[in-house]
Coordinates of C-alpha atoms in Angstrom, one line a residue:
M942 CA 9.8 -8.6 12.7
T943 CA 8.6 -12.7 12.8
Q944 CA 6.7 -13.4 10.3
A945 CA 3.1 -13.3 13.0
Q946 CA 4.3 -10.1 13.6
T947 CA 4.0 -8.5 9.6
V948 CA 0.7 -10.6 8.8
S949 CA -0.7 -8.5 12.1
A950 CA 0.2 -5.7 10.3
R951 CA -1.2 -6.5 7.7
D952 CA -4.1 -6.8 9.3
I953 CA -6.2 -3.9 8.7
E954 CA -9.2 -4.9 12.2
L955 CA -12.3 -4.0 11.6
L956 CA -15.2 -4.5 12.7
D957 CA -18.3 -4.8 10.2
T958 CA -15.7 -5.3 6.7
F959 CA -12.9 -8.4 6.3
N960 CA -10.1 -8.4 4.5
L961 CA -8.4 -5.3 4.1
R962 CA -4.8 -5.5 4.2
D963 CA -1.8 -3.8 3.4
L964 CA 0.4 -4.7 0.9
G965 CA 4.5 -3.3 2.3
G966 CA 6.3 -5.3 3.6
Y967 CA 6.9 -7.8 0.6
R968 CA 10.5 -8.4 -1.0
T969 CA 11.4 -7.8 -4.7
V970 CA 14.5 -10.3 -6.0
D971 CA 16.6 -7.6 -6.1
G972 CA 16.6 -6.6 -2.2
R973 CA 14.4 -3.6 -2.1
R974 CA 10.0 -3.3 -0.5
V975 CA 7.1 -3.1 -0.8
R976 CA 6.6 0.6 0.9
W977 CA 4.2 -0.2 4.5
R978 CA 1.0 1.7 4.4
T979 CA 1.2 3.0 0.5
L980 CA -1.5 0.1 -1.3
F981 CA -4.0 -1.0 0.3
R982 CA -6.1 -5.2 -1.1
G983 CA -9.8 -4.6 0.6
A984 CA -13.5 -6.0 0.1
A985 CA -16.8 -4.9 0.0
L986 CA -15.0 -2.0 1.1
H987 CA -19.0 -0.4 0.3
R988 CA -19.9 -2.0 3.9
L989 CA -18.2 0.6 5.7
G990 CA -19.4 2.6 8.3
G991 CA -19.1 2.7 12.3
G992 CA -15.9 3.2 13.7
D993 CA -14.4 1.2 10.6
L994 CA -14.6 3.9 9.5
D995 CA -12.4 6.2 12.2
A996 CA -9.4 3.0 11.3
V997 CA -9.6 3.1 7.3
R998 CA -10.1 7.2 7.9
A999 CA -6.9 6.4 9.8
L1000 CA -4.7 4.4 6.7
G1001 CA -4.8 8.3 4.6
I1002 CA -6.3 6.9 1.9
V1003 CA -7.5 9.1 -1.4
T1004 CA -8.0 6.8 -4.6
A1005 CA -10.1 3.4 -4.7
I1006 CA -10.4 1.7 -7.5
D1007 CA -14.0 -1.0 -7.3
L1008 CA -13.3 -3.9 -9.3
R1009 CA -16.7 -5.4 -8.8
T1010 CA -19.1 -5.5 -11.7
R1011 CA -21.3 -2.3 -13.3
G1012 CA -24.6 -4.6 -11.4
E1013 CA -22.4 -4.7 -7.6
L1014 CA -22.1 -1.5 -7.3
T1015 CA -26.1 -0.7 -7.9
A1016 CA -27.5 -2.7 -6.4
H1017 CA -24.9 -2.4 -3.4
G1018 CA -23.5 0.6 -2.9
G1019 CA -19.7 2.4 -4.0
Y1020 CA -16.5 3.5 -1.5
P1021 CA -18.3 6.0 0.6
T1022 CA -17.0 9.4 -0.9
G1023 CA -18.8 11.4 2.3
A1024 CA -17.4 9.9 4.9
L1025 CA -14.0 9.3 3.7
P1026 CA -13.0 11.7 1.1
A1027 CA -11.0 10.0 -2.1
R1028 CA -11.3 9.7 -5.7
F1029 CA -13.2 7.7 -6.4
H1030 CA -12.7 4.8 -10.1
H1031 CA -15.2 2.1 -11.2
L1032 CA -12.9 0.0 -13.2
P1033 CA -15.1 -3.8 -14.1
M1034 CA -12.3 -7.1 -14.1
I1035 CA -15.6 -8.7 -15.3
D1036 CA -18.1 -8.3 -17.2
R1037 CA -20.7 -10.4 -14.6
V1038 CA -20.0 -12.4 -12.2
W1039 CA -19.1 -16.2 -12.2
D1040 CA -22.3 -19.1 -12.9
L1041 CA -20.2 -21.9 -10.7
S1042 CA -22.7 -24.5 -11.9
E1043 CA -20.4 -26.1 -14.4
A1044 CA -17.8 -25.5 -11.7
M1045 CA -20.0 -28.0 -9.1
R1046 CA -20.5 -31.0 -11.6
A1047 CA -18.7 -33.9 -11.1
S1048 CA -16.7 -34.2 -13.9
A1049 CA -15.0 -30.2 -13.0
P1050 CA -11.2 -29.5 -13.1
P1051 CA -10.0 -29.0 -10.1
P1052 CA -10.2 -25.7 -8.0
E1053 CA -6.8 -24.8 -8.4
H1054 CA -7.3 -25.0 -12.0
Y1055 CA -10.7 -23.5 -13.0
L1056 CA -9.3 -21.2 -10.9
M1057 CA -6.5 -20.3 -12.3
A1058 CA -8.3 -20.6 -15.9
R1059 CA -10.9 -18.3 -14.4
Y1060 CA -7.7 -15.8 -13.8
R1061 CA -6.4 -16.3 -17.1
E1062 CA -9.6 -15.1 -18.1
M1063 CA -9.1 -11.8 -17.0
L1064 CA -6.3 -10.6 -18.1
D1065 CA -8.5 -10.1 -21.3
E1066 CA -11.7 -9.0 -19.9
G1067 CA -10.2 -7.2 -17.9
A1068 CA -6.8 -5.7 -19.9
G1069 CA -8.3 -2.1 -19.7
T1070 CA -9.1 -1.9 -15.9
I1071 CA -5.7 -3.5 -15.6
A1072 CA -3.7 -0.7 -17.4
T1073 CA -5.4 2.1 -16.0
A1074 CA -5.2 1.2 -12.8
V1075 CA -1.4 0.7 -13.9
E1076 CA -1.8 4.1 -14.6
I1077 CA -3.7 5.6 -11.2
L1078 CA -1.1 3.1 -8.9
S1079 CA 2.7 5.0 -10.6
D1080 CA 2.1 8.4 -9.3
R1081 CA 2.1 9.1 -6.3
K1082 CA -0.1 11.2 -6.1
H1083 CA -2.6 9.3 -6.2
L1084 CA -0.9 6.9 -2.8
P1085 CA -1.6 5.9 -0.4
A1086 CA -4.5 3.8 -2.5
V1087 CA -7.2 0.7 -1.7
F1088 CA -8.6 -1.2 -4.8
Y1089 CA -11.4 -4.1 -4.1
C1090 CA -14.0 -6.3 -4.9
A1091 CA -16.4 -8.4 -2.9
A1092 CA -14.8 -11.2 -1.0
G1093 CA -11.4 -9.4 -2.1
K1094 CA -10.2 -12.9 -3.8
D1095 CA -10.8 -13.2 -6.8
R1096 CA -9.9 -10.4 -9.4
T1097 CA -8.5 -8.5 -6.0
G1098 CA -6.6 -11.2 -5.4
V1099 CA -4.9 -10.8 -9.9
L1100 CA -4.8 -7.4 -9.5
A1101 CA -2.6 -7.9 -6.4
A1102 CA -0.5 -10.5 -8.2
L1103 CA 0.4 -8.6 -11.5
L1104 CA 0.9 -5.2 -9.6
L1105 CA 3.9 -7.4 -7.4
D1106 CA 4.9 -9.2 -9.8
A1107 CA 5.9 -6.2 -12.4
I1108 CA 7.5 -4.4 -9.5
G1109 CA 9.6 -7.1 -9.1
V1110 CA 8.0 -9.2 -6.2
R1111 CA 9.2 -12.6 -4.7
G1112 CA 6.2 -15.1 -6.7
D1113 CA 6.4 -16.9 -3.1
E1114 CA 5.4 -13.6 -1.5
I1115 CA 2.9 -13.7 -4.0
V1116 CA 1.7 -16.8 -3.6
A1117 CA 1.5 -16.4 -0.2
D1118 CA -0.3 -13.1 0.2
Y1119 CA -3.7 -14.7 -2.4
H1120 CA -3.7 -17.4 0.1
L1121 CA -4.2 -14.2 3.6
S1122 CA -7.4 -14.1 2.1
K1123 CA -8.6 -18.1 3.1
E1124 CA -9.1 -16.8 6.6
R1125 CA -10.4 -13.9 6.0
V1126 CA -13.2 -15.2 3.3
E1127 CA -14.4 -17.8 6.1
R1128 CA -14.9 -15.2 8.1
I1129 CA -16.3 -13.1 5.2
R1130 CA -19.0 -16.3 4.4
A1131 CA -20.1 -16.3 8.0
R1132 CA -21.3 -12.5 8.6
A1133 CA -23.1 -13.4 4.9
A1134 CA -24.4 -16.9 6.4
A1135 CA -26.1 -15.1 9.2
A1136 CA -27.2 -13.0 7.2
D1137 CA -28.7 -15.0 3.7
P1138 CA -28.3 -18.4 4.0
N1139 CA -28.6 -18.2 0.3
S1140 CA -25.5 -15.2 -0.4
T1141 CA -23.7 -16.1 -3.0
M1142 CA -21.1 -16.6 -0.8
I1143 CA -22.4 -19.6 0.9
T1144 CA -24.3 -21.3 -2.4
Q1145 CA -20.3 -21.0 -4.2
P1146 CA -18.1 -24.7 -3.2
P1147 CA -16.2 -24.2 -0.2
A1148 CA -13.2 -25.2 -1.9
F1149 CA -13.3 -22.0 -4.5
M1150 CA -13.4 -19.8 -1.5
Q1151 CA -10.4 -20.8 -0.2
A1152 CA -7.9 -18.9 -2.3
P1153 CA -5.6 -22.4 -3.0
A1154 CA -2.3 -21.2 -2.9
E1155 CA -2.1 -23.6 -6.2
A1156 CA -4.5 -20.9 -7.7
M1157 CA -2.0 -17.8 -8.5
A1158 CA 1.3 -20.5 -8.7
L1159 CA -0.1 -22.2 -11.5
L1160 CA -1.1 -18.1 -12.9
L1161 CA 2.4 -17.4 -12.7
E1162 CA 3.2 -19.8 -14.2
R1163 CA 1.0 -18.8 -17.2
I1164 CA 1.6 -15.9 -17.6
H1165 CA 5.4 -16.0 -17.0
S1166 CA 5.7 -18.7 -20.0
E1167 CA 2.3 -17.2 -21.8
F1168 CA 3.7 -13.3 -21.9
G1169 CA 7.7 -13.7 -20.3
G1170 CA 6.2 -12.2 -17.5
T1171 CA 3.7 -9.6 -15.8
A1172 CA 6.1 -6.4 -16.6
A1173 CA 6.5 -8.2 -20.6
Y1174 CA 1.7 -8.7 -20.4
L1175 CA 1.4 -5.2 -19.6
Q1176 CA 3.3 -3.5 -22.6
G1177 CA 0.8 -5.7 -24.6
I1178 CA -2.0 -4.4 -23.1
G1179 CA -0.2 -0.7 -23.5
V1180 CA 1.1 0.1 -20.7
P1181 CA 4.7 1.8 -21.1
C1182 CA 8.0 0.6 -20.2
A1183 CA 7.8 3.9 -18.4
V1184 CA 5.3 3.4 -16.7
I1185 CA 6.1 0.2 -15.0
T1186 CA 9.7 1.8 -13.8
R1187 CA 7.2 5.0 -12.5
L1188 CA 5.3 2.4 -10.3
A1189 CA 7.9 0.6 -9.2
D1190 CA 9.9 3.6 -7.6
A1191 CA 6.5 4.2 -6.4
L1192 CA 5.5 1.6 -4.6
L1193 CA 8.4 1.0 -3.5
E1194 CA 11.7 1.9 -1.0
A1195 CA 14.8 2.7 -2.0
D1196 CA 17.8 0.9 -1.5
D1197 CA 19.6 1.1 1.6

């Protein structure tokens, strides 16, 4: 399968909800691959409706993890479990959405460094969510599963990176997966602009919405230098080694 074919297979094309992607196919350092149609990352899945419901229903998702804040859930609703039966988990990665006023100042650090700092904060603030998500996703009866936030870039990107790194996916593939959000988020911004020119999706600095690859590369470097790797970080927040092993068994294809 060529790179273009892989990206095409990865994207779940929907009419009114963007950035829903399959995490399958990524290679691990020991030569295995993540199973296709097993784990998905998404954005704003509270918006699912119409024909998009049929497309998502065909994926067979049985678990949905919402990483948005309580305020976002209250304001916009959750995963449409009435139309798409699934076990719903609300697991916020942060308590409140970021105030980007500081990031918009001329003296602010470059976007990739600002984002990396916010992502590093998530490792502390979202530790409970991360540990619970790993526990849920390590159980095959909870798969296929999807996790999502508002744009599917930051909170979703951090959890995706941690899951992939924990099971041994190559760092360059993790960074590339994160950067795939760039074009998808541009579609989200275009839709938001048409609906409300004052939407936070529009008022944020464009550079912060482009999922710069350097931000994720810096985060992975930080995790490995500070904790000794994602597996060590997860153990430090209470995830047993056996659960990490079970996660790999659930998400990776068996050796040939």
